[in-house]
Amino acid sequence: MAKRLSKEEKYRASVCFECGCIPTKKKLEEILIEKGEELEILKYVTDQFGIEVGEAITVEGLASKEEIHYAAANYNWDDGNFDVLNAFLDHPKCDAGTANMLYWKGSGFHAAKFSSSKQEKHFYEKLLSKFKERGFATYQIAFDPYDELFVPSLDECLEQGYEIPGYLFCQYSTMKVDTD
């Protein structure tokens, strides 16, 4: 059975991802100063939560590995914002299971081979390096890429020349976090 976040943890993580996963308090302050479209969207979202714009929860403001995992699982990948993805990865409480999920959700195996974006390549290189160096705060959240149907077929791997490190297939724990 998946671990459920407390009501407070789920609220904080939900505010974070609904507000667009603003990476840092500094970035939030920039949005407040610029007074552009991002601020208007943020005002709308924070109104839905009944909070002031300055009270939006940033990625760096998430308080637990479970909150980070929940927000990352609900992150809108269409944004393509590597500042956000790096904020998840660099958070001092980021669990290996969350990083594993980011790799598979973002098709890191494909990006490593075909991406023309330096930011994208750097993100996945840094992610893989943290695994090799055992650089995560904890190894307690399970993520199974097979269960989530993220693993490409053998034929696709061979045809595309994907090289996927074995440690990305490992579940580091049996604790799943409910991300719905």
Short mmCIF file of C-alpha atoms in Angstrom, two decimals:
data_model
loop_
_atom_site.label_atom_id
_atom_site.label_comp_id
_atom_site.label_asym_id
_atom_site.label_seq_id
_atom_site.Cartn_x
_atom_site.Cartn_y
_atom_site.Cartn_z
CA MET A 1 0.00 0.00 0.00
CA ALA A 2 1.30 3.43 -0.92
CA LYS A 3 2.22 5.93 1.76
CA ARG A 4 -0.28 8.75 1.94
CA LEU A 5 0.93 12.22 2.65
CA SER A 6 -0.47 13.99 5.67
CA LYS A 7 -3.11 16.60 4.90
CA GLU A 8 -0.53 19.36 5.45
CA GLU A 9 2.12 17.68 3.26
CA LYS A 10 -0.36 17.13 0.44
CA TYR A 11 -1.55 20.74 0.69
CA ARG A 12 2.00 22.13 0.55
CA ALA A 13 2.99 19.91 -2.39
CA SER A 14 -0.27 20.74 -4.21
CA VAL A 15 0.28 24.48 -3.78
CA CYS A 16 3.79 24.01 -5.15
CA PHE A 17 2.83 22.15 -8.32
CA GLU A 18 -0.38 24.09 -8.98
CA CYS A 19 1.68 27.31 -8.79
CA GLY A 20 3.98 25.88 -11.47
CA CYS A 21 6.73 24.47 -9.25
CA ILE A 22 8.54 27.77 -8.80
CA PRO A 23 12.10 26.62 -8.06
CA THR A 24 13.22 29.14 -5.43
CA LYS A 25 12.04 31.96 -3.20
CA LYS A 26 14.33 34.23 -5.27
CA LYS A 27 12.44 33.28 -8.46
CA LEU A 28 9.13 33.93 -6.67
CA GLU A 29 10.39 37.41 -5.72
CA GLU A 30 11.39 38.05 -9.37
CA ILE A 31 7.87 37.12 -10.49
CA LEU A 32 6.41 39.53 -7.94
CA ILE A 33 8.68 42.36 -9.14
CA GLU A 34 8.17 41.77 -12.90
CA LYS A 35 4.36 41.96 -12.65
CA GLY A 36 3.87 40.05 -15.90
CA GLU A 37 1.74 37.16 -17.10
CA GLU A 38 3.40 34.75 -14.66
CA LEU A 39 2.22 36.92 -11.78
CA GLU A 40 -1.35 37.02 -13.08
CA ILE A 41 -1.44 33.24 -13.34
CA LEU A 42 0.09 32.92 -9.89
CA LYS A 43 -2.50 35.32 -8.44
CA TYR A 44 -5.28 33.21 -9.93
CA VAL A 45 -3.87 29.97 -8.52
CA THR A 46 -3.09 31.34 -5.06
CA ASP A 47 -6.61 32.79 -4.91
CA GLN A 48 -7.91 29.24 -5.40
CA PHE A 49 -5.96 28.19 -2.31
CA GLY A 50 -6.97 31.27 -0.33
CA ILE A 51 -3.40 32.45 0.16
CA GLU A 52 -1.41 35.55 -0.75
CA VAL A 53 0.88 35.36 -3.80
CA GLY A 54 3.97 35.66 -1.61
CA GLU A 55 2.87 32.56 0.31
CA ALA A 56 3.22 30.27 -2.71
CA ILE A 57 5.27 27.19 -1.86
CA THR A 58 8.46 26.90 -3.92
CA VAL A 59 10.32 23.66 -4.63
CA GLU A 60 13.07 24.70 -2.23
CA GLY A 61 10.37 25.34 0.40
CA LEU A 62 9.08 21.76 0.35
CA ALA A 63 9.69 20.19 3.74
CA SER A 64 9.89 16.42 3.20
CA LYS A 65 11.01 13.83 0.68
CA GLU A 66 7.36 12.84 0.26
CA GLU A 67 6.31 16.41 -0.59
CA ILE A 68 9.12 16.62 -3.14
CA HIS A 69 8.10 13.31 -4.70
CA TYR A 70 4.42 14.31 -4.86
CA ALA A 71 5.17 17.69 -6.46
CA ALA A 72 7.65 16.15 -8.92
CA ALA A 73 5.17 13.42 -9.87
CA ASN A 74 2.59 16.08 -10.71
CA TYR A 75 5.00 18.47 -12.45
CA ASN A 76 3.85 19.57 -15.90
CA TRP A 77 6.60 18.30 -18.20
CA ASP A 78 5.29 20.46 -21.04
CA ASP A 79 6.87 23.43 -19.24
CA GLY A 80 10.33 22.05 -20.03
CA ASN A 81 11.81 24.16 -17.24
CA PHE A 82 15.15 22.73 -16.19
CA ASP A 83 15.44 25.23 -13.34
CA VAL A 84 12.47 23.41 -11.80
CA LEU A 85 13.86 19.94 -12.48
CA ASN A 86 17.24 20.96 -11.06
CA ALA A 87 15.50 22.37 -7.98
CA PHE A 88 13.93 18.94 -7.36
CA LEU A 89 17.24 17.16 -7.93
CA ASP A 90 19.26 19.63 -5.83
CA HIS A 91 16.84 19.73 -2.91
CA PRO A 92 18.69 18.46 0.18
CA LYS A 93 15.82 16.04 0.90
CA CYS A 94 15.50 14.63 -2.63
CA ASP A 95 15.17 10.85 -2.47
CA ALA A 96 16.74 8.52 -5.05
CA GLY A 97 13.25 7.25 -5.95
CA THR A 98 12.20 10.77 -6.93
CA ALA A 99 15.29 11.22 -9.11
CA ASN A 100 14.62 7.82 -10.68
CA MET A 101 11.07 8.92 -11.46
CA LEU A 102 12.37 12.16 -13.03
CA TYR A 103 14.72 10.16 -15.26
CA TRP A 104 11.99 7.88 -16.55
CA LYS A 105 9.23 10.50 -16.83
CA GLY A 106 11.58 12.70 -18.82
CA SER A 107 12.83 9.84 -21.02
CA GLY A 108 16.41 10.47 -19.93
CA PHE A 109 17.60 7.55 -22.05
CA HIS A 110 16.32 9.36 -25.15
CA ALA A 111 17.61 12.78 -24.10
CA ALA A 112 21.11 11.40 -23.47
CA LYS A 113 21.27 10.18 -27.06
CA PHE A 114 19.29 12.72 -29.07
CA SER A 115 18.67 15.99 -27.22
CA SER A 116 20.19 19.13 -28.68
CA SER A 117 19.49 21.05 -25.46
CA LYS A 118 22.59 21.58 -23.32
CA GLN A 119 20.36 22.18 -20.29
CA GLU A 120 18.58 18.88 -20.79
CA LYS A 121 21.79 16.90 -21.31
CA HIS A 122 23.37 18.55 -18.26
CA PHE A 123 20.34 17.71 -16.10
CA TYR A 124 20.47 14.01 -16.96
CA GLU A 125 24.26 13.87 -16.63
CA LYS A 126 23.97 15.42 -13.17
CA LEU A 127 21.17 13.01 -12.23
CA LEU A 128 23.22 9.98 -13.31
CA SER A 129 26.27 11.33 -11.51
CA LYS A 130 24.32 11.66 -8.26
CA PHE A 131 23.31 8.01 -8.55
CA LYS A 132 26.90 6.90 -9.19
CA GLU A 133 28.16 8.97 -6.24
CA ARG A 134 25.31 7.82 -3.96
CA GLY A 135 24.50 11.49 -3.56
CA PHE A 136 20.88 11.37 -2.45
CA ALA A 137 19.68 12.18 1.04
CA THR A 138 17.70 8.94 1.27
CA TYR A 139 16.93 5.79 -0.69
CA GLN A 140 13.48 5.17 0.75
CA ILE A 141 10.93 5.88 -2.00
CA ALA A 142 10.22 3.12 -4.49
CA PHE A 143 9.75 3.87 -8.16
CA ASP A 144 9.35 1.02 -10.61
CA PRO A 145 9.67 2.14 -14.24
CA TYR A 146 8.12 -1.15 -15.39
CA ASP A 147 4.97 -0.60 -13.31
CA GLU A 148 4.67 2.88 -14.76
CA LEU A 149 5.28 1.63 -18.34
CA PHE A 150 8.27 3.92 -18.94
CA VAL A 151 10.77 1.27 -20.07
CA PRO A 152 11.23 1.09 -23.85
CA SER A 153 11.11 -2.30 -25.53
CA LEU A 154 14.29 -4.25 -26.22
CA ASP A 155 13.82 -3.66 -29.95
CA GLU A 156 13.53 0.10 -29.41
CA CYS A 157 16.63 0.13 -27.18
CA LEU A 158 18.65 -1.75 -29.78
CA GLU A 159 17.36 0.26 -32.75
CA GLN A 160 17.90 3.63 -31.04
CA GLY A 161 21.13 2.67 -29.28
CA TYR A 162 19.85 3.57 -25.81
CA GLU A 163 22.26 2.83 -23.00
CA ILE A 164 20.36 2.74 -19.71
CA PRO A 165 22.36 2.18 -16.51
CA GLY A 166 21.22 -0.83 -14.50
CA TYR A 167 20.88 1.15 -11.27
CA LEU A 168 17.90 2.98 -12.79
CA PHE A 169 15.95 -0.27 -12.83
CA CYS A 170 16.43 -0.83 -9.09
CA GLN A 171 13.80 -0.11 -6.52
CA TYR A 172 15.61 1.35 -3.55
CA SER A 173 12.75 0.63 -1.19
CA THR A 174 9.27 -0.79 -1.10
CA MET A 175 7.70 2.47 0.14
CA LYS A 176 5.57 3.90 -2.62
CA VAL A 177 4.19 7.42 -2.24
CA ASP A 178 0.58 8.04 -3.26
CA THR A 179 0.82 10.77 -5.91
CA ASP A 180 -2.86 11.02 -6.84
#
